[in-house]
C-alpha positions as a Python dict, from the first residue, in 0.01 Angstrom:
ca = {
    (1, 'M'): (0, 0, 0),
    (2, 'R'): (-337, -114, -127),
    (3, 'L'): (-354, -333, -437),
    (4, 'A'): (-600, -262, -717),
    (5, 'V'): (-627, -398, -1068),
    (6, 'S'): (-730, -213, -1380),
    (7, 'T'): (-1013, -345, -1594),
    (8, 'L'): (-788, -266, -1890),
    (9, 'G'): (-652, -612, -1827),
    (10, 'M'): (-994, -777, -1857),
    (11, 'P'): (-1119, -719, -2213),
    (12, 'G'): (-1461, -868, -2273),
    (13, 'Q'): (-1531, -922, -1903),
    (14, 'D'): (-1841, -776, -1745),
    (15, 'L'): (-1835, -603, -1407),
    (16, 'T'): (-1933, -919, -1221),
    (17, 'S'): (-1638, -1108, -1367),
    (18, 'S'): (-1399, -818, -1305),
    (19, 'I'): (-1502, -805, -940),
    (20, 'S'): (-1449, -1180, -902),
    (21, 'I'): (-1103, -1159, -1059),
    (22, 'A'): (-1003, -869, -833),
    (23, 'A'): (-1129, -1037, -517),
    (24, 'A'): (-958, -1367, -598),
    (25, 'G'): (-634, -1181, -669),
    (26, 'E'): (-598, -1027, -320),
    (27, 'C'): (-707, -684, -444),
    (28, 'E'): (-880, -427, -230),
    (29, 'G'): (-989, -218, -524),
    (30, 'L'): (-1072, -190, -891),
    (31, 'E'): (-942, 73, -1130),
    (32, 'L'): (-1231, 114, -1374),
    (33, 'R'): (-1147, 193, -1734),
    (34, 'L'): (-1401, 444, -1865),
    (35, 'H'): (-1528, 309, -2194),
    (36, 'P'): (-1862, 190, -2330),
    (37, 'D'): (-1713, -159, -2368),
    (38, 'T'): (-1661, -185, -1992),
    (39, 'G'): (-2008, -64, -1899),
    (40, 'V'): (-1867, 219, -1689),
    (41, 'H'): (-1862, 568, -1838),
    (42, 'A'): (-1987, 920, -1776),
    (43, 'G'): (-2310, 850, -1963),
    (44, 'L'): (-2446, 625, -1688),
    (45, 'A'): (-2769, 740, -1529),
    (46, 'A'): (-2792, 796, -1155),
    (47, 'E'): (-2950, 458, -1083),
    (48, 'E'): (-2691, 282, -1297),
    (49, 'R'): (-2413, 450, -1101),
    (50, 'K'): (-2568, 338, -774),
    (51, 'A'): (-2591, -17, -905),
    (52, 'V'): (-2222, -21, -1006),
    (53, 'L'): (-2113, 111, -669),
    (54, 'R'): (-2336, -130, -479),
    (55, 'Q'): (-2207, -429, -673),
    (56, 'I'): (-1846, -336, -602),
    (57, 'T'): (-1890, -250, -235),
    (58, 'D'): (-2104, -558, -169),
    (59, 'A'): (-1800, -760, -277),
    (60, 'G'): (-1585, -580, -19),
    (61, 'L'): (-1397, -379, -281),
    (62, 'T'): (-1340, -9, -341),
    (63, 'V'): (-1322, 188, -665),
    (64, 'A'): (-958, 294, -647),
    (65, 'A'): (-977, 529, -945),
    (66, 'L'): (-1137, 583, -1282),
    (67, 'A'): (-908, 552, -1582),
    (68, 'G'): (-1025, 832, -1807),
    (69, 'Y'): (-891, 947, -2142),
    (70, 'V'): (-908, 1326, -2131),
    (71, 'G'): (-591, 1481, -2276),
    (72, 'I'): (-532, 1758, -2028),
    (73, 'C'): (-267, 1930, -2243),
    (74, 'D'): (-413, 1842, -2583),
    (75, 'S'): (-420, 2175, -2766),
    (76, 'A'): (-613, 2019, -3056),
    (77, 'V'): (-916, 2005, -2825),
    (78, 'A'): (-1087, 2325, -2713),
    (79, 'D'): (-1058, 2416, -2347),
    (80, 'T'): (-1435, 2405, -2306),
    (81, 'A'): (-1462, 2052, -2442),
    (82, 'A'): (-1170, 1922, -2234),
    (83, 'V'): (-1300, 2081, -1915),
    (84, 'E'): (-1655, 1957, -1968),
    (85, 'A'): (-1536, 1602, -2036),
    (86, 'L'): (-1315, 1602, -1728),
    (87, 'L'): (-1587, 1742, -1505),
    (88, 'A'): (-1823, 1467, -1624),
    (89, 'D'): (-1566, 1205, -1528),
    (90, 'L'): (-1501, 1370, -1191),
    (91, 'R'): (-1872, 1370, -1109),
    (92, 'L'): (-1885, 1001, -1195),
    (93, 'A'): (-1586, 942, -967),
    (94, 'A'): (-1766, 1113, -681),
    (95, 'D'): (-2077, 901, -740),
    (96, 'L'): (-1866, 583, -740),
    (97, 'E'): (-1673, 696, -430),
    (98, 'A'): (-1343, 681, -616),
    (99, 'Q'): (-1048, 896, -516),
    (100, 'G'): (-1020, 1048, -861),
    (101, 'V'): (-981, 1024, -1236),
    (102, 'R'): (-671, 943, -1440),
    (103, 'V'): (-594, 1177, -1731),
    (104, 'F'): (-324, 1171, -1998),
    (105, 'P'): (-115, 1475, -2097),
    (106, 'R'): (-154, 1432, -2477),
    (107, 'G'): (50, 1750, -2520),
    (108, 'D'): (372, 1906, -2398),
    (109, 'D'): (265, 2257, -2299),
    (110, 'P'): (215, 2270, -1920),
    (111, 'A'): (37, 2605, -1947),
    (112, 'V'): (-250, 2439, -2136),
    (113, 'G'): (-288, 2164, -1879),
    (114, 'A'): (-253, 2396, -1581),
    (115, 'R'): (-523, 2624, -1716),
    (116, 'R'): (-764, 2333, -1751),
    (117, 'L'): (-676, 2178, -1418),
    (118, 'R'): (-737, 2507, -1242),
    (119, 'A'): (-1071, 2533, -1422),
    (120, 'V'): (-1194, 2206, -1266),
    (121, 'A'): (-1012, 2238, -933),
    (122, 'D'): (-1284, 2405, -727),
    (123, 'E'): (-1551, 2156, -827),
    (124, 'A'): (-1314, 1860, -788),
    (125, 'A'): (-1223, 1972, -437),
    (126, 'A'): (-1588, 2025, -349),
    (127, 'L'): (-1668, 1673, -474),
    (128, 'G'): (-1378, 1526, -277),
    (129, 'V'): (-1204, 1384, -584),
    (130, 'R'): (-880, 1463, -763),
    (131, 'V'): (-730, 1451, -1111),
    (132, 'F'): (-446, 1199, -1143),
    (133, 'V'): (-206, 1315, -1416),
    (134, 'E'): (-23, 1010, -1547),
    (135, 'T'): (341, 1000, -1652),
    (136, 'H'): (255, 920, -2013),
    (137, 'D'): (295, 1014, -2380),
    (138, 'K'): (431, 1371, -2422),
    (139, 'M'): (491, 1415, -2048),
    (140, 'A'): (623, 1070, -1979),
    (141, 'T'): (871, 1166, -1708),
    (142, 'G'): (818, 1258, -1347),
    (143, 'A'): (995, 1587, -1409),
    (144, 'A'): (748, 1684, -1682),
    (145, 'V'): (438, 1598, -1478),
    (146, 'A'): (583, 1775, -1174),
    (147, 'R'): (632, 2093, -1378),
    (148, 'L'): (267, 2079, -1482),
    (149, 'L'): (144, 2028, -1127),
    (150, 'D'): (374, 2295, -985),
    (151, 'L'): (232, 2541, -1236),
    (152, 'T'): (-124, 2432, -1153),
    (153, 'G'): (-73, 2491, -783),
    (154, 'R'): (-382, 2298, -669),
    (155, 'P'): (-262, 1996, -470),
    (156, 'D'): (-613, 1953, -334),
    (157, 'A'): (-740, 1876, -682),
    (158, 'A'): (-453, 1777, -915),
    (159, 'V'): (-189, 1518, -828),
    (160, 'A'): (51, 1273, -991),
    (161, 'L'): (7, 916, -1107),
    (162, 'W'): (343, 741, -1143),
    (163, 'D'): (324, 472, -1409),
    (164, 'L'): (652, 293, -1339),
    (165, 'L'): (707, 197, -1704),
    (166, 'H'): (700, 523, -1895),
    (167, 'P'): (952, 748, -1715),
    (168, 'W'): (1205, 465, -1711),
    (169, 'R'): (1169, 392, -2081),
    (170, 'H'): (1222, 762, -2149),
    (171, 'G'): (1553, 763, -1963),
    (172, 'E'): (1447, 876, -1615),
    (173, 'S'): (1557, 652, -1329),
    (174, 'P'): (1309, 555, -1056),
    (175, 'A'): (1504, 769, -809),
    (176, 'Q'): (1476, 1070, -1038),
    (177, 'S'): (1105, 1006, -1095),
    (178, 'L'): (1025, 982, -727),
    (179, 'A'): (1234, 1287, -641),
    (180, 'A'): (1032, 1491, -891),
    (181, 'L'): (693, 1344, -807),
    (182, 'A'): (722, 1311, -430),
    (183, 'P'): (535, 1635, -344),
    (184, 'H'): (251, 1534, -577),
    (185, 'L'): (240, 1154, -568),
    (186, 'A'): (-103, 1003, -502),
    (187, 'Y'): (-129, 687, -716),
    (188, 'V'): (101, 426, -869),
    (189, 'Q'): (50, 193, -1165),
    (190, 'V'): (276, -111, -1182),
    (191, 'K'): (359, -338, -1474),
    (192, 'D'): (653, -517, -1632),
    (193, 'A'): (753, -523, -1999),
    (194, 'V'): (1002, -687, -2232),
    (195, 'S'): (1222, -377, -2267),
    (196, 'A'): (1226, 0, -2299),
    (197, 'T'): (1157, -37, -2671),
    (198, 'D'): (926, -339, -2660),
    (199, 'T'): (645, -266, -2415),
    (200, 'T'): (476, -604, -2452),
    (201, 'P'): (354, -692, -2101),
    (202, 'V'): (524, -979, -1918),
    (203, 'P'): (474, -1124, -1569),
    (204, 'M'): (603, -917, -1281),
    (205, 'G'): (976, -960, -1237),
    (206, 'S'): (1036, -1133, -1570),
    (207, 'G'): (1092, -817, -1774),
    (208, 'T'): (1330, -524, -1752),
    (209, 'V'): (1131, -252, -1574),
    (210, 'P'): (1322, -176, -1249),
    (211, 'L'): (1032, -279, -1029),
    (212, 'E'): (1237, -376, -724),
    (213, 'E'): (1427, -49, -727),
    (214, 'A'): (1106, 149, -758),
    (215, 'G'): (940, -56, -486),
    (216, 'E'): (1221, 0, -240),
    (217, 'L'): (1214, 372, -313),
    (218, 'L'): (841, 382, -248),
    (219, 'R'): (887, 186, 74),
    (220, 'A'): (1156, 427, 196),
    (221, 'H'): (933, 718, 100),
    (222, 'G'): (653, 571, 311),
    (223, 'Y'): (408, 549, 23),
    (224, 'D'): (93, 374, 143),
    (225, 'G'): (-158, 463, -130),
    (226, 'W'): (-305, 262, -414),
    (227, 'V'): (-88, 48, -641),
    (228, 'S'): (-279, -65, -947),
    (229, 'L'): (-174, -349, -1174),
    (230, 'E'): (-223, -217, -1526),
    (231, 'W'): (-203, -535, -1731),
    (232, 'E'): (-260, -411, -2086),
    (233, 'R'): (-433, -714, -2229),
    (234, 'T'): (-681, -489, -2410),
    (235, 'W'): (-392, -370, -2629),
    (236, 'Y'): (-196, -699, -2625),
    (237, 'P'): (-460, -972, -2652),
    (238, 'Q'): (-196, -1242, -2693),
    (239, 'V'): (-68, -1212, -2337),
    (240, 'A'): (-177, -1424, -2041),
    (241, 'P'): (-499, -1351, -1852),
    (242, 'V'): (-461, -1103, -1570),
    (243, 'E'): (-550, -1375, -1318),
    (244, 'E'): (-207, -1527, -1384),
    (245, 'I'): (-30, -1195, -1322),
    (246, 'L'): (-207, -1078, -1007),
    (247, 'P'): (-18, -1308, -765),
    (248, 'G'): (310, -1144, -869),
    (249, 'A'): (162, -799, -820),
    (250, 'A'): (30, -892, -477),
    (251, 'A'): (371, -1026, -378),
    (252, 'W'): (538, -704, -500),
    (253, 'V'): (302, -497, -285),
    (254, 'R'): (371, -714, 20),
    (255, 'R'): (747, -682, -28),
    (256, 'H'): (744, -307, -62),
    (257, 'A'): (468, -195, 173),
    (258, 'P'): (593, 57, 431),
    (259, 'A'): (710, -114, 748),
    (260, 'A'): (438, 43, 960),
    (261, 'A'): (171, -97, 729),
    (262, 'S'): (319, -441, 675),
}
């Protein structure tokens, strides 16, 4: 497993500060939230993209993924607009040498999402990047995301992101989530929270998300991809700085890394 940290947990920090926090926290990568406030978004010019990548790689880090906000199943948005927005993010991912772009479902019709994922699949594959569909909102479970990806049928371009919080709080056990997602799993986001009904972030191991169970399942599965700490301080400004949470995330990764990689 390789530890990354999302810039969602660093509101108000510039890229230089985010890199310093990640490096001090034993991270190998950064998950970059795409938003004008973070300074990283699809509107960056070519030279600006090169500067971002150079700054990150000069620090010995990798861009693990881009956290985008396209709603891949959002039927309130026209197909053309959704596809164009996703392609813009995928091109940015390629320029930043990231593995791919996170998207949200934002809808519950897998046919809508599959149609859009197939529309970007050829270009994504040619760029060497993939779409990470997160277990979130109206497709919060592993079973729901797996149905979407099965229907899409493009494992070279569309894969699963398992956010450990959301399937569990919607009644799906970690074992059920992994069983559904295993053929598609390419990225994991880790976090702890007060409860299934109170998602206020808390330090790793102090909440009720079954992190140890999920970690042991991932270890047995042999998962050795990115694990990103998604500390949602942007949405919960009252919680501790991410610097205080990263040691717990690093320890979790060390405990649950596959034996061959430990």
